[in-house]
XYZ file of C-alpha atoms in Angstrom:
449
model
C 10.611 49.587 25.168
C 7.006 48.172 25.443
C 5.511 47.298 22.302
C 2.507 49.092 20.758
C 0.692 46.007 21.221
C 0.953 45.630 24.861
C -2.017 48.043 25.934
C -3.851 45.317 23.630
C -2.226 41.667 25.270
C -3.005 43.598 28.993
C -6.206 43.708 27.839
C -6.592 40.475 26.349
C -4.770 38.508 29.532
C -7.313 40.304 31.909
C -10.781 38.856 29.511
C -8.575 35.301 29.931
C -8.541 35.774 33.652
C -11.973 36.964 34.211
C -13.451 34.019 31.885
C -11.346 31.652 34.017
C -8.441 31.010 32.170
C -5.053 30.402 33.733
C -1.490 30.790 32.148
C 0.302 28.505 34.848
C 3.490 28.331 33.441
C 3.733 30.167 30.678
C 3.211 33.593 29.024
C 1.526 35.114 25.627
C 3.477 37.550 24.269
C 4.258 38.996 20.919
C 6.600 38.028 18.643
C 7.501 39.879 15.859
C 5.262 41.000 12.464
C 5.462 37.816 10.616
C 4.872 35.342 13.609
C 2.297 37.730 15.689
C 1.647 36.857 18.981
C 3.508 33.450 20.598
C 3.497 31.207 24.321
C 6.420 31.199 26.410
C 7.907 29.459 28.904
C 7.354 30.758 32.564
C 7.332 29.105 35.866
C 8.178 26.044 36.065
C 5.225 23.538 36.700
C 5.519 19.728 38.267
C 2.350 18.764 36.641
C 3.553 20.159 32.984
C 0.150 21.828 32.463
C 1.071 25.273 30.847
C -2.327 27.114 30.231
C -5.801 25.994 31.046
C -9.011 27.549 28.844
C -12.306 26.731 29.978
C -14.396 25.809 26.573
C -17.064 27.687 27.572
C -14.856 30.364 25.461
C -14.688 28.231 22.696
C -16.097 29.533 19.465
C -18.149 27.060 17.765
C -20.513 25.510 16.186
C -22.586 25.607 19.324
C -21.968 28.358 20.580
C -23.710 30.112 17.223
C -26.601 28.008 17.367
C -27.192 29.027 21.155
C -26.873 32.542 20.728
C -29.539 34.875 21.101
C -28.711 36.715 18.024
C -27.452 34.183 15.795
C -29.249 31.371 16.516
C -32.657 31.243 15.088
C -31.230 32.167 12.085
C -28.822 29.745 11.934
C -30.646 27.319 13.113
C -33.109 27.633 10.111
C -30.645 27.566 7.500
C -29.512 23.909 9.408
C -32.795 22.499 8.925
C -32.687 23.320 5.842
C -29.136 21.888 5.338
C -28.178 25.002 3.725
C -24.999 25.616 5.510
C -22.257 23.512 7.502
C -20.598 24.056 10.563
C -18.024 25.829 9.661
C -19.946 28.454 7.805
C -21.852 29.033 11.032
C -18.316 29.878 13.064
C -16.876 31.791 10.033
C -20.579 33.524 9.681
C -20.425 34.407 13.606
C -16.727 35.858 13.282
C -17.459 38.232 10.172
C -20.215 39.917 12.255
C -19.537 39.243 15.584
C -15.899 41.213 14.748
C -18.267 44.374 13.479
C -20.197 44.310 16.417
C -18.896 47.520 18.705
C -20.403 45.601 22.105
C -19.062 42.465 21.515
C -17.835 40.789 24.152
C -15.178 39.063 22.047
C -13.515 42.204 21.390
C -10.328 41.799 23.345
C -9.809 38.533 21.682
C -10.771 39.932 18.184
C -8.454 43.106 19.148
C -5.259 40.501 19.751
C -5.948 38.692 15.742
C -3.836 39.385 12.746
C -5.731 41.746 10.393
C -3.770 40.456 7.427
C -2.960 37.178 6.202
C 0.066 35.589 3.802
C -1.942 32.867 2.468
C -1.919 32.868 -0.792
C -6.148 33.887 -0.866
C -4.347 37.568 0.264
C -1.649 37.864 -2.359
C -2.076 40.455 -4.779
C -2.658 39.530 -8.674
C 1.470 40.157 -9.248
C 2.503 37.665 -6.290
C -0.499 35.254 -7.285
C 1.185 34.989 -11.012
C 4.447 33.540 -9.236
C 2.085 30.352 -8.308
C 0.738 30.344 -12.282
C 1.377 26.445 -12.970
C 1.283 24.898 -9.584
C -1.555 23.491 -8.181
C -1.508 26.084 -5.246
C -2.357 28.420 -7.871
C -5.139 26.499 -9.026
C -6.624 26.017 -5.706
C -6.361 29.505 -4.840
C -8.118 31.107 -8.032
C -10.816 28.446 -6.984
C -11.700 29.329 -3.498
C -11.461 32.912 -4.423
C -14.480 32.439 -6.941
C -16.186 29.734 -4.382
C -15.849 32.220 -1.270
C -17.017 35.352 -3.904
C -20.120 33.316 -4.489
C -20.747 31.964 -0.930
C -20.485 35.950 0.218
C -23.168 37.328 -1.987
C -25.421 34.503 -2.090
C -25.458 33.910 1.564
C -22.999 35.706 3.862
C -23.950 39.472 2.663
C -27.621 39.707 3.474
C -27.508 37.639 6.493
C -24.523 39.479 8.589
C -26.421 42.962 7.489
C -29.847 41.551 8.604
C -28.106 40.410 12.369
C -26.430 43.595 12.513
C -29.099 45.523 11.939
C -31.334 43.682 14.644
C -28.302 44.396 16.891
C -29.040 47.998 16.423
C -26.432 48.694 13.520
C -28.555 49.314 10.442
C -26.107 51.405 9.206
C -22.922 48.840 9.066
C -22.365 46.962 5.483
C -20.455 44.124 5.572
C -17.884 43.669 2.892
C -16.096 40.579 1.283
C -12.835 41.541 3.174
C -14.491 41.425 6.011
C -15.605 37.464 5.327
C -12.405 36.766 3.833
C -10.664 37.825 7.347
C -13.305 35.545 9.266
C -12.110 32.664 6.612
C -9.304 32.837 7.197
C -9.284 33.293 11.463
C -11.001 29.943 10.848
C -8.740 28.151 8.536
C -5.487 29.193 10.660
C -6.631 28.876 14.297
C -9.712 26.454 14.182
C -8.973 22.846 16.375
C -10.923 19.425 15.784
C -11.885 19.671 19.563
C -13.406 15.942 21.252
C -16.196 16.650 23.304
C -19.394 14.094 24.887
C -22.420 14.791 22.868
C -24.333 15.814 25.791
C -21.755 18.704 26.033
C -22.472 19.405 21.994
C -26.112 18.570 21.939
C -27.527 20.190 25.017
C -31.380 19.411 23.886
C -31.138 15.512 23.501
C -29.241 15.405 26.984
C -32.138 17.674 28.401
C -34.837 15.543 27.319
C -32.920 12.113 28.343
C -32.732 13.761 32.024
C -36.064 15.808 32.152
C -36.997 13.265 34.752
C -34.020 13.656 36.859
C -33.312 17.158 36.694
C -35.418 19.209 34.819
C -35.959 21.496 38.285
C -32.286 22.323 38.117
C -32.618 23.101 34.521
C -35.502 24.734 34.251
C -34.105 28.245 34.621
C -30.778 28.165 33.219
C -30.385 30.232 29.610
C -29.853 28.755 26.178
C -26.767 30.246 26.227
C -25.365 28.940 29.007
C -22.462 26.745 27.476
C -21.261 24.529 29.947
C -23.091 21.374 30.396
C -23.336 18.365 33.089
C -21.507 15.526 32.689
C -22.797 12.194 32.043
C -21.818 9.931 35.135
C -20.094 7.003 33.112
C -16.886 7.627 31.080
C -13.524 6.396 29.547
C -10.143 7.470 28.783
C -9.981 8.208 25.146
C -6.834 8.499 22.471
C -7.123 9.561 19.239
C -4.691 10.903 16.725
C -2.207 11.931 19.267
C -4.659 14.357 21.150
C -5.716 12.924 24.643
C -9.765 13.728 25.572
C -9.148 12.984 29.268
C -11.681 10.992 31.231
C -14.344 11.843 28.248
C -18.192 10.746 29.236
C -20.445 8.714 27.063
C -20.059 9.272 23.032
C -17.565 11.425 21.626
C -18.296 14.180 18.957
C -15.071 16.050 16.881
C -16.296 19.803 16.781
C -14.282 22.203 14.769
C -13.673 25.316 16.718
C -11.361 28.396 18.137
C -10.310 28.477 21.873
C -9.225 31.764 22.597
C -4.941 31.726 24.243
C -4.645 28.129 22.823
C -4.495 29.513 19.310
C -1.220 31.524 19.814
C 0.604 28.529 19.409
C 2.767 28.386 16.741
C 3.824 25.715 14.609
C 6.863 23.445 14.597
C 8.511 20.411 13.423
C 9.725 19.533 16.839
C 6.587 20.114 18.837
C 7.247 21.331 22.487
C 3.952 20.651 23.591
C 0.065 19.016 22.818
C -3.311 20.184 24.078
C -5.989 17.911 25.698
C -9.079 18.392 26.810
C -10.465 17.940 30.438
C -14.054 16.984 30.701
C -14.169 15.869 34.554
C -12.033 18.309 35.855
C -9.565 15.729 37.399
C -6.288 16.745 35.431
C -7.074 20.837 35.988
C -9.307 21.231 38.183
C -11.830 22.734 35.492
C -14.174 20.504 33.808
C -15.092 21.073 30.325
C -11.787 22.813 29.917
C -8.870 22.778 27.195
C -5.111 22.791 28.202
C -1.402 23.299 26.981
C 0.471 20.170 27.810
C 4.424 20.306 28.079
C 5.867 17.471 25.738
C 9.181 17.479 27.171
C 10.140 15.389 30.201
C 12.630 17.583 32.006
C 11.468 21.808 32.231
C 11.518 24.524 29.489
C 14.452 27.356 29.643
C 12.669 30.312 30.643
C 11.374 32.467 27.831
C 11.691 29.421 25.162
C 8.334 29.656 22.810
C 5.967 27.152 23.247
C 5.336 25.571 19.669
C 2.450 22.863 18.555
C 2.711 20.864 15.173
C -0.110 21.829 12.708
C 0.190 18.275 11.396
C 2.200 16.773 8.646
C 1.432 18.518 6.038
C 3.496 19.963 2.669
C 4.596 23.294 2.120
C 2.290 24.230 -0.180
C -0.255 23.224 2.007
C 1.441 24.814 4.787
C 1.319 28.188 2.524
C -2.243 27.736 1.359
C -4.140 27.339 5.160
C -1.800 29.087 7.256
C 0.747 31.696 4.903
C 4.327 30.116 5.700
C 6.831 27.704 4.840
C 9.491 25.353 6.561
C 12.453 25.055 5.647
C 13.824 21.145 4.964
C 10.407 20.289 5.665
C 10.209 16.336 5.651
C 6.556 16.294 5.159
C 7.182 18.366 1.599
C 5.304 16.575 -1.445
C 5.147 17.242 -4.805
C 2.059 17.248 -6.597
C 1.540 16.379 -10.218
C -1.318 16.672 -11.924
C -2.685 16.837 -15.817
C -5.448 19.064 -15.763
C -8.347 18.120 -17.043
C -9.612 20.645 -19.264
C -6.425 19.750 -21.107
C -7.941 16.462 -22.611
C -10.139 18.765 -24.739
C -6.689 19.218 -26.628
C -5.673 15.527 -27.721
C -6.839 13.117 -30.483
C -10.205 11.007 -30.026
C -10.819 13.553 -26.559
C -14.115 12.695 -26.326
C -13.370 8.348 -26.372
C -10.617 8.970 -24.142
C -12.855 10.702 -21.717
C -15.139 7.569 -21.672
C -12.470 5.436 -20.986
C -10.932 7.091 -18.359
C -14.336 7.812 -16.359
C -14.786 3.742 -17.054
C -11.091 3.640 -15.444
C -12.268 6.155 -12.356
C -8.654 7.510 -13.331
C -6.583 9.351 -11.555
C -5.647 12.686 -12.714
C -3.272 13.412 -10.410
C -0.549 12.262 -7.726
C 1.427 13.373 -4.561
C 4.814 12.515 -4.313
C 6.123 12.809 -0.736
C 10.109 14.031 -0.632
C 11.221 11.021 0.915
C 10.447 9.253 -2.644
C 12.714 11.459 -4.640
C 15.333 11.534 -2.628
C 16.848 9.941 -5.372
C 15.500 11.806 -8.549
C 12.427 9.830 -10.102
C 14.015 6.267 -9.399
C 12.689 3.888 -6.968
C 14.238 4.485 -3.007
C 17.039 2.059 -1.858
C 17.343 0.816 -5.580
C 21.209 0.675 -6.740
C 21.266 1.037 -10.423
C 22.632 -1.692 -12.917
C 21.462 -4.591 -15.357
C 20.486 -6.875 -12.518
C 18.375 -4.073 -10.808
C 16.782 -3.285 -14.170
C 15.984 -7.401 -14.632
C 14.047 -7.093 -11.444
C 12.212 -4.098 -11.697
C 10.775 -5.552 -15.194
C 9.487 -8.516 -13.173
C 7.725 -6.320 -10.852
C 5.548 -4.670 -13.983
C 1.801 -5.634 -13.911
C 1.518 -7.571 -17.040
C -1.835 -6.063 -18.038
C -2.189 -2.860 -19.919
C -5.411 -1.396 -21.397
C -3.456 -1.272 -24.854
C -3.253 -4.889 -24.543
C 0.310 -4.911 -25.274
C 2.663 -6.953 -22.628
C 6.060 -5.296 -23.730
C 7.856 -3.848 -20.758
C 7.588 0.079 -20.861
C 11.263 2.017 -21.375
C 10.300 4.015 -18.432
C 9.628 0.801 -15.806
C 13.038 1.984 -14.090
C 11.435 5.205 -12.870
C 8.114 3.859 -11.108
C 7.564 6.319 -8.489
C 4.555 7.364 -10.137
C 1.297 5.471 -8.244
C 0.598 2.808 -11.199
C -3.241 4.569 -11.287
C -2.212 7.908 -12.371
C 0.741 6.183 -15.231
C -2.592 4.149 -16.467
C -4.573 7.993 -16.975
C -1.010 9.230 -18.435
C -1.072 5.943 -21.183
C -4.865 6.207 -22.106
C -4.526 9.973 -22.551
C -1.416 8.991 -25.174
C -3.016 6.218 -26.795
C -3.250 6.037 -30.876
C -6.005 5.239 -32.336
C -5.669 1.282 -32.866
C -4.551 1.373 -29.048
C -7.945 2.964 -27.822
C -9.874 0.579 -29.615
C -8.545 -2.343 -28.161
C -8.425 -0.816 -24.825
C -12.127 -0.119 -24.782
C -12.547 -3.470 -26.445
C -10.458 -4.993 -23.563
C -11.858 -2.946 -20.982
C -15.811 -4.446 -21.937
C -14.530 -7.570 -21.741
C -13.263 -7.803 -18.536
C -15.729 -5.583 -17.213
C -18.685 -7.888 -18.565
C -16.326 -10.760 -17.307
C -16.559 -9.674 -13.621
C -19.880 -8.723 -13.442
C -20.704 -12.473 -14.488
C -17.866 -13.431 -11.581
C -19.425 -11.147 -9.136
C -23.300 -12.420 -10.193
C -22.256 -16.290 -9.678
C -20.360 -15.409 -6.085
């Protein structure tokens, strides 16, 4: 039985085809309500290249700044340095989605119109994070993205759409969260040459050379010439094939990429081709396979979203993993809480003096063995050794051993926030005394060097 989103996917695959995409070996099709849509395995393909997107597709920063509609405004609000560039792609998807003409439509169609990040819980599921730092974060960006909407988002997307020719369409703060948070779960940190990015400095470096083939191309037009030097470039596991003069990391969505779901065991990288020699299609983005020998047919095509905790993992893109080995947990003292102690307001000096640490990140690996130390076996001998490993200094001045030295997985920064925060009063005297003094000592070190 066809699924109700298939009139949709048809529709999608043909705006692929006709923009010049190809799905060589593999297929977009929908998973289930939870997942949305996934890539799987097709043909088989010698050269491992599973889908090739031509970046002229690519949503970004760019691409706003180019467009008829959205660019002199945006461009203002640059030169200003009011805004960033992600506000311009997540300012071009809240109205460009309202737009009934819009020639992003099938892709918009094929998007999740609900999230599970935590910024879409309800108030009920958001007291179930009350505690954690994920709640923290989230009640935060709510207020930050409240503010960002009326003082800047709101007016502006009303004003475009209304030089579009909808004066009647009001744009509301679910509609920005949605664009948020199409950003925040599909964008890519895409390598490109800056004469690909920056179209005007390459124009007026080449004015003498070819400003007659210029001349009468739009400012839309996306796709760039190539510099004529270049270099094989790696970085961070993500291969910019054959890349021409300077490189420039632009944060962006490319439309059939982004259906790639996450996993631990990755089945697959994009790369970008600037030259054209791996595809065939310069300035172009493809699916790589990772595997050496070919896919069963119909296995999903994953990508790893990086290695990043669960409640990260929850936050930016609204799952979990299971056993995940990149899992951390975060401890914090908040800081409003120092209000609450003895001698706050000394203790607050001090640890600004100490640029302290308020909080930590423990990755799981650490406590796979409670709060003690990895590889450590427990016993008097351990415990003789793990004394002699103790910095000696303290801002109480004391040099007595802590009871807790056995359980040092705790970064020694934050522990020194956690002891000046507990300090009596005879402590924090001769901590801030101590603290002068070597402080006055290094500056005369530092003056003589």
């Amino acid at each position: 039985m066809a699924s109700p989103e298939e009139p949709k996917l048809q529709y999608f695959l043909q705006w692929l085809q006709v923009n010049g995409a190809q799905l060589r070996g593999c297929n977009i099709k929908y998973c289930d309500s939870t997942k949305g849509f996934g890539i799987f395995s097709a043909d088989n393909v010698s050269d491992g290249i599973l889908l090739v997107v031509p970046l002229n597709l690519a949503i970004t920063p760019t691409r706003v700044l180019q467009d008829p509609l959205f660019g002199p405004e945006c461009r203002a609000m640059c030169d200003e340095e009011a805004v960033d560039d992600r506000f311009l792609v997540i300012l071009f998807l809240t109205v460009e989605r309202l737009r009934r003409n819009s020639s992003w439509k099938p892709y918009f169609d094929l998007l999740p119109t609900t999230f599970t990040s935590s910024l879409w819980f309800s108030d009920e599921e958001l007291l179930e994070l009350k505690g954690t730092p994920l709640y923290q974060a989230t009640e935060l960006q709510k207020k930050n993205l409240q503010s960002l909407f009326h003082e800047k988002v709101k007016n502006l997307a009303e004003k475009l759409l209304t030089a579009d020719g909808y004066p009647e369409s009001e744009v509301t703060f679910d509609d920005f969260l949605w664009a948020n948070s199409v950003f925040w779960t599909r964008a890519q940190n895409i390598p490109l040459p800056q004469s690909y990015v920056s179209p005007e400095a390459e124009e007026k470096q080449d004015d003498a050379i070819s400003s007659s083939s210029r001349e009468d191309e739009p400012s839309t037009n996306y796709i760039l010439k190539p510099e004529k030097s270049g270099a094989d470039s790696e970085v961070d596991g993500v291969v910019s094939t054959k890349q021409l003069g300077e490189t420039t990391w632009v944060e962006g969505l490319v439309p059939g990429i982004d259906f790639c779901n996450h996993d631990l065991k990755a089945l697959a990288t994009w790369e970008v081709d600037v030259t054209g020699l791996e595809t065939g299609i310069p300035f172009s983005m493809y699916l790589l396979s990772a595997r050496q020998n070919s896919f069963q047919r119909e296995t999903e095509i994953s990508i790893s979203y990086g290695n990043k905790g669960n409640e990260e993992l929850l936050y930016l893109y609204g799952f979990v993993t299971r056993d995940n080995p990149d899992d951390y947990l975060m401890i914090n003292y908040p800081v409003e809480a120092i209000q609450d102690v003895t001698f706050s307001e000394q203790k607050a000096q001090l640890l600004e003096a100490q640029k302290a640490e308020w909080r930590c990140l423990l990755p799981r690996s650490l406590l796979n063995h409670g709060f003690f130390p990895p590889h450590t076996p427990q016993g008097e001998n351990n415990e003789k050794h793990l004394r002699s490993q103790v910095c000696s200094h303290s801002w109480s001045g004391q040099r007595k051993s802590p009871s807790y030295v056995n359980t040092l997985v705790f970064p020694e920064d934050f522990l020194t926030a956690l002891r000046t925060i507990a300090m009596k009063e005879n402590e924090l005297y001769q901590a801030k005394y101590n603290f002068v003094d070597w402080n006055q000592g290094y500056k005369a070190t530092c003056h003589a060097m």
